[in-house]
Coordinates of C-alpha atoms and ligand atoms in Angstrom, one line a residue:
Chain P
M1 CA -11.9 -28.4 -74.6
R2 CA -13.1 -29.8 -77.7
G3 CA -15.0 -33.4 -77.7
S4 CA -18.8 -34.1 -77.0
P5 CA -20.0 -32.9 -73.4
L6 CA -21.3 -36.8 -72.6
L7 CA -17.2 -37.7 -73.7
R8 CA -16.4 -34.4 -71.1
A9 CA -18.1 -36.4 -68.7
L10 CA -16.4 -39.5 -69.2
V11 CA -12.8 -38.6 -68.9
C12 CA -13.3 -36.0 -65.8
F13 CA -14.7 -39.6 -63.8
C14 CA -12.0 -41.7 -65.3
L15 CA -9.5 -39.4 -64.0
L16 CA -11.3 -38.6 -60.1
L17 CA -11.2 -42.1 -60.0
G18 CA -7.8 -43.1 -60.5
L19 CA -7.1 -40.4 -58.2
W20 CA -9.5 -41.7 -55.1
P21 CA -6.5 -43.8 -53.6
V22 CA -4.5 -40.4 -53.1
V23 CA -7.4 -38.5 -51.9
R24 CA -8.4 -41.3 -49.6
K25 CA -5.0 -41.4 -48.1
V26 CA -4.6 -37.2 -47.7
T27 CA -7.5 -37.3 -45.4
A28 CA -6.4 -40.0 -43.6
Q29 CA -3.2 -38.4 -42.4
G30 CA -5.1 -35.1 -41.9
E31 CA -7.5 -37.0 -39.5
G32 CA -4.5 -37.9 -37.7
A33 CA -2.6 -35.3 -37.2
A34 CA -5.5 -33.6 -35.9
E35 CA -5.7 -35.9 -33.4
S36 CA -1.8 -35.8 -32.7
V37 CA -2.9 -31.8 -31.9
R38 CA -6.2 -32.1 -29.9
G39 CA -3.9 -35.1 -27.3
P40 CA -1.4 -33.0 -25.6
V41 CA -4.3 -29.8 -24.8
T42 CA -5.2 -32.2 -21.8
E43 CA -2.2 -33.3 -20.2
P44 CA -1.2 -29.9 -18.7
Q45 CA -4.2 -30.2 -16.8
N46 CA -3.1 -33.1 -14.5
T47 CA -0.3 -31.1 -13.5
P48 CA -0.3 -29.5 -10.4
P49 CA 0.2 -25.8 -10.1
A50 CA 3.8 -25.5 -8.8
G51 CA 3.0 -23.2 -5.8
N52 CA 0.8 -25.6 -4.5
V53 CA 3.4 -28.2 -3.3
R54 CA 4.2 -28.7 0.2
V55 CA 7.5 -29.6 1.3
R56 CA 8.7 -30.5 4.8
C57 CA 10.9 -28.0 6.5
R58 CA 12.8 -28.1 9.4
L59 CA 12.6 -24.8 12.0
E60 CA 15.0 -24.1 14.9
L61 CA 14.3 -21.1 17.6
T62 CA 17.2 -20.8 19.9
V63 CA 16.0 -17.3 22.0
T64 CA 18.4 -15.3 24.7
G65 CA 15.6 -15.0 27.1
V66 CA 12.8 -16.5 28.1
C67 CA 9.9 -16.5 25.3
R68 CA 6.5 -16.7 27.1
G69 CA 4.4 -17.5 24.1
F70 CA 5.7 -17.9 20.9
E71 CA 4.1 -18.8 17.3
V72 CA 4.6 -18.7 13.8
L73 CA 1.5 -18.1 11.1
H74 CA 2.2 -19.2 7.5
L75 CA -0.8 -17.3 5.0
G76 CA -2.6 -16.3 7.6
S77 CA -2.8 -19.9 9.9
Q78 CA -0.8 -20.4 12.9
I79 CA 1.7 -23.6 11.8
L80 CA 3.4 -23.5 15.3
Q81 CA 2.8 -22.7 19.3
A82 CA 5.0 -22.7 21.7
D83 CA 3.7 -21.3 25.6
R84 CA 6.8 -21.0 26.5
V85 CA 10.6 -21.3 25.3
E86 CA 14.0 -21.5 27.1
G87 CA 17.1 -21.9 24.7
R88 CA 16.3 -23.9 22.1
L89 CA 13.2 -25.2 20.3
E90 CA 13.3 -27.5 17.2
R91 CA 10.3 -28.7 14.8
E92 CA 9.5 -29.8 11.6
L93 CA 7.0 -28.2 9.2
D94 CA 5.0 -29.2 6.2
L95 CA 5.1 -25.7 4.0
E96 CA 3.4 -25.1 0.3
F97 CA 7.0 -23.4 -0.8
P98 CA 6.7 -21.6 -4.0
E99 CA 9.8 -21.0 -5.7
E100 CA 9.3 -17.4 -4.8
G101 CA 10.2 -18.1 -1.5
V102 CA 7.6 -18.1 2.0
D103 CA 7.3 -15.4 4.5
L104 CA 7.0 -16.2 8.2
V105 CA 4.9 -14.1 10.5
V106 CA 6.2 -14.7 14.3
G107 CA 5.1 -13.7 17.1
W108 CA 7.2 -13.5 20.5
E109 CA 6.2 -12.0 24.2
W110 CA 9.1 -12.6 26.5
A111 CA 8.7 -13.0 30.2
G112 CA 10.2 -9.8 32.5
N113 CA 13.0 -11.9 33.6
K114 CA 14.9 -11.6 30.5
E115 CA 18.4 -11.9 29.9
E116 CA 20.1 -8.7 28.8
A117 CA 21.4 -8.9 25.2
P118 CA 25.0 -6.8 25.4
G119 CA 24.4 -3.3 25.5
S120 CA 21.4 -3.1 24.3
G121 CA 18.7 -4.3 27.0
E122 CA 17.2 -6.6 24.8
N123 CA 16.6 -10.0 24.2
A124 CA 17.3 -11.9 20.7
A125 CA 15.6 -14.5 18.8
R126 CA 17.5 -16.4 16.5
I127 CA 15.5 -18.5 13.6
R128 CA 17.5 -21.5 10.7
L129 CA 14.6 -22.7 8.9
W130 CA 15.8 -26.2 6.2
T131 CA 14.4 -25.2 3.6
P132 CA 13.9 -27.9 0.4
G133 CA 17.3 -29.0 -1.0
D134 CA 18.7 -28.9 2.8
R135 CA 19.6 -24.8 2.2
M136 CA 19.5 -23.4 5.9
E137 CA 18.5 -19.9 6.2
E138 CA 19.1 -17.6 9.1
R139 CA 17.4 -15.1 10.8
T140 CA 17.6 -12.8 13.9
V141 CA 15.0 -10.2 15.8
W142 CA 16.0 -8.3 18.9
G143 CA 13.3 -6.6 20.7
T144 CA 11.6 -6.2 24.4
G145 CA 7.8 -7.2 25.4
K146 CA 5.6 -8.1 22.8
M147 CA 6.8 -8.0 18.9
E148 CA 5.9 -9.3 16.3
E149 CA 8.0 -9.7 12.8
V150 CA 7.6 -10.7 8.8
L151 CA 10.3 -13.0 8.4
S152 CA 11.0 -13.9 4.6
F153 CA 12.8 -17.2 3.2
G154 CA 13.8 -18.6 0.6
G155 CA 13.1 -17.0 -2.7
K156 CA 15.3 -15.8 -5.7
G157 CA 18.5 -14.0 -5.3
K158 CA 18.7 -14.9 -1.8
Chain A
M1 CA -26.3 50.1 54.5
P2 CA -25.3 46.9 56.1
A3 CA -22.6 47.1 58.6
W4 CA -21.0 44.1 56.8
F5 CA -21.5 46.1 52.9
P6 CA -17.9 47.4 52.7
I7 CA -16.3 43.7 53.6
R8 CA -18.8 42.4 50.3
F9 CA -17.5 45.5 48.5
F10 CA -13.8 45.4 49.0
F11 CA -14.2 41.1 48.5
L12 CA -15.9 41.6 45.3
L13 CA -13.0 44.6 44.2
S14 CA -10.3 42.2 45.0
C15 CA -12.2 39.1 43.1
F16 CA -12.4 41.4 40.1
V17 CA -8.8 42.7 40.1
F18 CA -7.1 39.1 41.2
L19 CA -9.1 37.9 37.3
A20 CA -8.4 40.9 35.3
G21 CA -4.5 40.2 36.0
V22 CA -5.1 36.2 35.2
G23 CA -6.8 36.6 32.2
A24 CA -4.7 40.0 31.1
P25 CA -1.7 38.0 29.8
K26 CA -3.4 34.7 28.5
L27 CA -5.6 37.1 26.7
C28 CA -2.4 38.9 25.2
A29 CA -0.9 34.9 24.4
A30 CA -4.1 34.2 22.4
E31 CA -3.9 37.0 20.2
R32 CA 0.4 36.5 19.6
V33 CA -0.5 32.8 18.7
Q34 CA -2.6 33.1 15.4
P35 CA -3.7 30.0 13.7
V36 CA -1.4 29.2 10.7
R37 CA -3.5 29.5 7.6
V38 CA -2.5 26.6 5.2
S39 CA -4.1 25.9 2.1
S40 CA -4.2 22.5 1.0
F41 CA -4.1 21.3 -2.6
S42 CA -4.2 17.6 -1.6
T43 CA -6.8 15.4 0.5
I44 CA -3.5 13.8 2.1
L45 CA -2.0 16.7 2.9
T46 CA -4.7 18.6 4.0
E47 CA -5.0 15.2 7.1
L48 CA -1.7 16.1 7.4
A49 CA -2.0 19.9 8.5
R50 CA -5.0 19.1 11.2
E51 CA -2.9 16.2 12.3
V52 CA 0.3 17.7 13.3
G53 CA -1.3 21.3 13.7
G54 CA -3.9 20.2 15.7
D55 CA -5.7 23.7 16.8
Q56 CA -3.0 25.8 16.0
V57 CA -4.0 25.4 12.2
R58 CA -6.9 26.5 10.1
V59 CA -6.6 24.3 7.0
T60 CA -8.6 25.1 3.7
G61 CA -8.4 22.1 1.8
H62 CA -9.0 22.8 -2.0
V63 CA -9.6 19.3 -3.4
R64 CA -12.1 17.7 -1.8
P65 CA -12.3 13.6 -1.2
D66 CA -13.4 11.6 -3.9
T67 CA -12.1 14.2 -6.4
D68 CA -9.3 13.6 -9.4
P69 CA -6.5 15.5 -8.8
H70 CA -5.1 14.8 -12.3
D71 CA -7.6 16.9 -13.9
Y72 CA -8.1 19.0 -10.8
E73 CA -8.0 23.2 -11.7
P74 CA -8.1 25.8 -9.1
T75 CA -11.3 28.2 -9.2
P76 CA -10.7 31.6 -8.7
G77 CA -12.6 31.2 -5.1
D78 CA -9.2 28.9 -4.2
L79 CA -6.9 31.6 -5.6
K80 CA -8.1 34.2 -3.5
V81 CA -7.6 32.0 -0.5
V82 CA -4.5 30.7 -1.3
G83 CA -3.0 34.7 -1.4
T84 CA -4.0 35.2 2.4
A85 CA -2.4 32.0 3.5
D86 CA 0.4 31.8 5.7
L87 CA 1.3 27.9 4.0
V88 CA -0.2 26.3 0.3
L89 CA 0.8 22.7 0.4
V90 CA 1.0 20.9 -3.1
S91 CA 1.7 17.0 -3.3
A92 CA 3.8 17.9 -6.3
R93 CA 6.1 15.8 -8.5
N94 CA 4.3 16.7 -11.8
L95 CA 0.5 15.7 -9.9
E96 CA -1.0 18.9 -10.2
G97 CA -0.5 21.4 -13.4
Y98 CA -1.0 24.5 -11.6
V99 CA 1.7 25.0 -9.1
G100 CA 3.3 27.7 -11.5
R101 CA -0.1 29.8 -11.7
L102 CA -0.3 29.3 -8.1
E103 CA 3.5 30.4 -7.7
R104 CA 2.1 33.7 -9.0
G105 CA -0.8 34.0 -6.8
V106 CA 0.9 33.3 -3.6
V107 CA 2.9 36.7 -1.9
D108 CA 6.1 35.3 -0.9
K109 CA 7.2 32.1 -2.9
R110 CA 8.8 30.7 0.3
V111 CA 5.2 30.2 1.8
L112 CA 4.5 27.2 -0.6
L113 CA 5.5 23.8 -0.1
A114 CA 5.7 21.1 -2.5
V115 CA 6.2 18.5 -0.4
G116 CA 6.6 15.2 -2.9
D117 CA 9.5 17.4 -4.5
R118 CA 11.2 17.1 -1.1
L119 CA 11.0 13.8 0.0
K120 CA 14.2 12.1 -0.4
A121 CA 13.1 9.0 0.1
A122 CA 10.6 9.7 -3.1
R123 CA 13.4 10.0 -5.7
A124 CA 13.4 6.1 -6.0
L125 CA 10.2 6.4 -8.3
D126 CA 8.8 9.0 -10.7
D127 CA 5.5 7.9 -9.7
P128 CA 3.7 10.9 -8.3
H129 CA 1.4 9.1 -5.8
W130 CA 4.1 8.9 -2.9
W131 CA 1.3 8.5 -0.4
H132 CA 0.8 5.5 -1.1
S133 CA 4.1 4.8 0.5
I134 CA 4.2 5.0 4.6
E135 CA 8.3 5.8 4.7
C136 CA 7.4 8.5 2.2
M137 CA 4.2 9.6 4.6
K138 CA 6.7 9.9 7.6
E139 CA 8.8 12.3 5.8
A140 CA 5.8 14.7 5.1
A141 CA 4.6 14.7 8.4
A142 CA 8.3 15.8 9.5
L143 CA 8.3 18.6 6.5
V144 CA 4.6 19.9 7.4
R145 CA 6.0 19.6 11.0
D146 CA 9.2 22.0 10.2
A147 CA 7.2 24.1 8.0
L148 CA 4.6 24.8 11.0
A149 CA 7.3 25.0 13.3
A150 CA 9.1 27.8 10.9
L151 CA 5.8 30.2 10.8
R152 CA 4.7 29.6 14.9
P153 CA 8.0 28.9 16.4
E154 CA 6.5 29.3 20.1
A155 CA 4.0 26.3 18.6
R156 CA 7.2 24.0 17.7
P157 CA 6.6 21.6 20.9
G158 CA 2.8 21.4 20.0
F159 CA 3.5 20.7 16.2
E160 CA 6.7 18.3 17.6
Q161 CA 4.3 16.2 20.0
R162 CA 1.7 15.7 17.3
A163 CA 4.1 14.6 14.4
A164 CA 5.8 12.3 16.6
A165 CA 2.2 10.7 17.6
Y166 CA 1.0 10.8 13.7
R167 CA 4.4 8.9 13.1
E168 CA 3.7 6.4 15.6
R169 CA 0.4 5.4 13.8
L170 CA 2.0 5.0 10.8
Q171 CA 4.7 2.8 12.4
S172 CA 2.2 0.3 12.9
L173 CA -0.2 1.0 10.1
Q174 CA 3.2 -0.3 8.5
R175 CA 3.5 -3.7 10.4
W176 CA 0.0 -4.3 10.1
A177 CA 0.0 -4.2 6.4
R178 CA 3.1 -6.3 6.0
T179 CA 1.6 -9.4 8.4
E180 CA -1.7 -8.6 6.4
V181 CA 0.4 -9.1 3.1
A182 CA 2.0 -12.4 4.0
K183 CA -1.0 -14.1 3.9
I184 CA -0.4 -14.1 0.3
P185 CA 1.6 -16.6 -1.2
K186 CA 4.8 -15.0 -2.7
D187 CA 3.7 -16.8 -6.5
R188 CA 0.3 -14.7 -6.4
R189 CA 1.4 -11.1 -5.2
A190 CA 0.9 -9.5 -9.0
F191 CA -2.0 -7.4 -9.2
V192 CA -3.5 -5.4 -12.3
T193 CA -4.9 -1.7 -11.9
A194 CA -6.4 0.6 -14.2
H195 CA -3.1 3.4 -13.8
D196 CA 0.3 3.3 -12.3
A197 CA -1.0 4.8 -9.3
F198 CA 0.1 1.7 -6.8
G199 CA 4.0 1.4 -7.3
W200 CA 4.6 2.6 -4.4
L201 CA 2.6 0.4 -2.2
A202 CA 3.8 -2.6 -4.2
R203 CA 7.5 -1.9 -3.6
E204 CA 6.8 -1.2 0.6
N205 CA 5.1 -4.5 0.7
G206 CA 6.6 -7.0 -1.6
L207 CA 3.9 -7.2 -4.4
E208 CA 4.0 -7.1 -8.0
L209 CA 2.1 -4.2 -9.9
I210 CA 0.9 -3.8 -13.9
A211 CA -0.7 -1.0 -14.5
L212 CA -2.9 -0.7 -17.9
E213 CA -2.1 3.4 -18.0
G214 CA 0.5 5.4 -16.5
F215 CA 0.6 7.9 -13.5
S216 CA -1.9 10.3 -15.0
G217 CA -4.3 7.8 -16.0
G218 CA -7.7 8.9 -17.5
G219 CA -7.0 7.9 -21.0
Q220 CA -9.2 4.8 -23.4
P221 CA -6.3 2.3 -23.4
S222 CA -5.3 0.3 -27.2
S223 CA -6.4 -2.6 -27.7
K224 CA -2.6 -3.9 -28.1
K225 CA -2.2 -2.6 -24.5
I226 CA -5.5 -4.6 -23.7
A227 CA -4.1 -7.8 -25.6
E228 CA -0.6 -7.1 -23.9
I229 CA -2.5 -6.7 -19.9
I230 CA -3.9 -9.8 -21.7
G231 CA -1.1 -11.8 -21.9
R232 CA 0.7 -10.8 -19.0
I233 CA -1.5 -11.3 -16.8
R234 CA -1.9 -15.4 -18.6
Q235 CA 1.8 -15.9 -18.2
K236 CA 2.1 -14.3 -14.3
K237 CA -1.4 -16.4 -13.9
V238 CA -2.7 -12.8 -11.9
R239 CA -5.8 -13.8 -9.8
A240 CA -7.3 -10.7 -9.6
I241 CA -7.7 -6.7 -11.4
F242 CA -8.5 -3.5 -9.6
P243 CA -10.7 -0.9 -10.5
E244 CA -10.4 2.6 -8.7
S245 CA -12.8 4.8 -7.0
L246 CA -12.8 7.3 -9.3
D247 CA -12.3 5.2 -12.8
N248 CA -14.9 3.9 -15.1
P249 CA -14.5 0.0 -14.5
K250 CA -16.1 -1.4 -18.1
V251 CA -12.2 -1.8 -19.6
L252 CA -11.7 -3.6 -16.8
E253 CA -14.2 -5.6 -16.4
Q254 CA -13.8 -6.7 -20.2
I255 CA -9.9 -8.0 -19.3
S256 CA -11.2 -10.1 -16.8
R257 CA -13.6 -11.6 -19.1
E258 CA -10.9 -12.5 -21.1
S259 CA -8.1 -13.1 -19.3
G260 CA -10.0 -15.5 -16.8
A261 CA -8.8 -12.9 -13.8
R262 CA -11.2 -11.8 -11.5
V263 CA -12.5 -8.2 -10.4
G264 CA -11.4 -7.2 -6.9
G265 CA -12.5 -4.3 -4.5
V266 CA -12.6 -1.1 -5.4
L267 CA -8.8 0.5 -4.4
Y268 CA -8.7 4.3 -3.8
A269 CA -5.6 5.8 -6.7
D270 CA -5.4 9.7 -6.1
G271 CA -6.2 10.6 -2.7
L272 CA -8.9 9.6 0.3
G273 CA -11.9 9.2 0.0
T274 CA -15.8 9.0 2.1
G275 CA -16.8 6.6 4.6
S276 CA -14.0 4.5 6.1
A277 CA -11.5 5.7 3.5
A278 CA -11.7 9.4 4.8
T279 CA -8.8 9.4 6.6
Y280 CA -5.3 7.9 5.4
E281 CA -5.1 4.9 7.8
G282 CA -8.4 4.1 6.5
M283 CA -8.0 4.4 3.1
Y284 CA -4.6 2.5 2.9
R285 CA -6.1 0.0 5.5
E286 CA -9.2 0.2 2.6
N287 CA -6.4 -1.0 0.1
V288 CA -4.5 -3.6 1.5
K289 CA -7.8 -5.4 2.8
A290 CA -9.0 -5.8 -0.4
L291 CA -5.3 -6.6 -2.4
V292 CA -5.2 -9.4 0.5
E293 CA -9.3 -10.6 0.5
A294 CA -8.9 -11.0 -3.4
L295 CA -5.0 -12.5 -4.0
K296 CA -4.8 -14.7 -1.3
Ligands
LIG301 ZN1 -3.0 8.9 -10.0

């Protein structure tokens, strides 16, 4: 580049002055873009985890004999208890119901004067659970005396 | 000589003759039923042989509790005992790399029982840690019972009785474990361990295992593998990772820091431990308790 150093400095100054509005515009857009990225990051924190949603389920128990004590545990806590069941029992329950389903631990104690099931000498209990979306699932358990079973409801592939 | 002496003499003599007559067959029976000498290369099988065999067996446990069976090498002393054993028990399914050498050390190959290779229930997985399956344990108890009974047919009723009692205990352990695992919400049942030893436990209890290393473990996972595991922990929202009783927990601690999953209690992966984990039932309970406590 030819010319005196003073002239060169003057040309550079004029060029920068002319470009100033463009530089301002680009910087402002960059700041705005950074803000729009920061915004949505905080949003998912307000969304509750899917597994913690409680839903109302209807549970129906039907027994062949006299059940002297019946209880249902969910995640280690008792959610239903009855001292004596004869025939049928129906309850509404609020359960945490992840899409993987739930495991209910069901405990029974059968009374001595049991009505015998055909050919087995055992009592039967049928549990029906109406899960979210009004989908009904049914499990049947046979046994005598005191018993405990883990019954799975809901979940994929069922 | 007092008048009563002959009476006393004959009384003592007849007592002696009677006792000798009663004692003799017993002595012969004891001579016939020698305890079966069992050499075991698995802490689990050592317990099984003692439980099923009772006082009809004399078991030498070559692999001690809290020893890594993947790295164990038989000593010349072990091979000497194996040479005199009536029955040699190995875990098999490629857990012990020295089975071939043992076979050469055993005079009659029929006395070597590779329990894991004979289990029908174990065919579903390649995993050599079959004892974490209670179904496999029930089958293993039956295999040991039949092997002992083949060697001592006269003691079969005792073996059968003890094997049935052991099976009952396994069944109640299985019921207890299922009830315990039901305390964990079904969307929180994934867990991470150092090596792939708990596939059976996960499968039988509705859990999901993510293992840092393969079936043998012992190596140093690559940084790529660690990054992959951290990704899976975040994706599946895994709550806890578990160190093993025989492993260095440093890598797991690093993964815990980076992924946010907490470090749970120690798991017994490769056999029996000491204290509360010195029996199969104790070991299994300790593992289930550690999992439930950290994941529920
Ligand atoms: Zn292992």
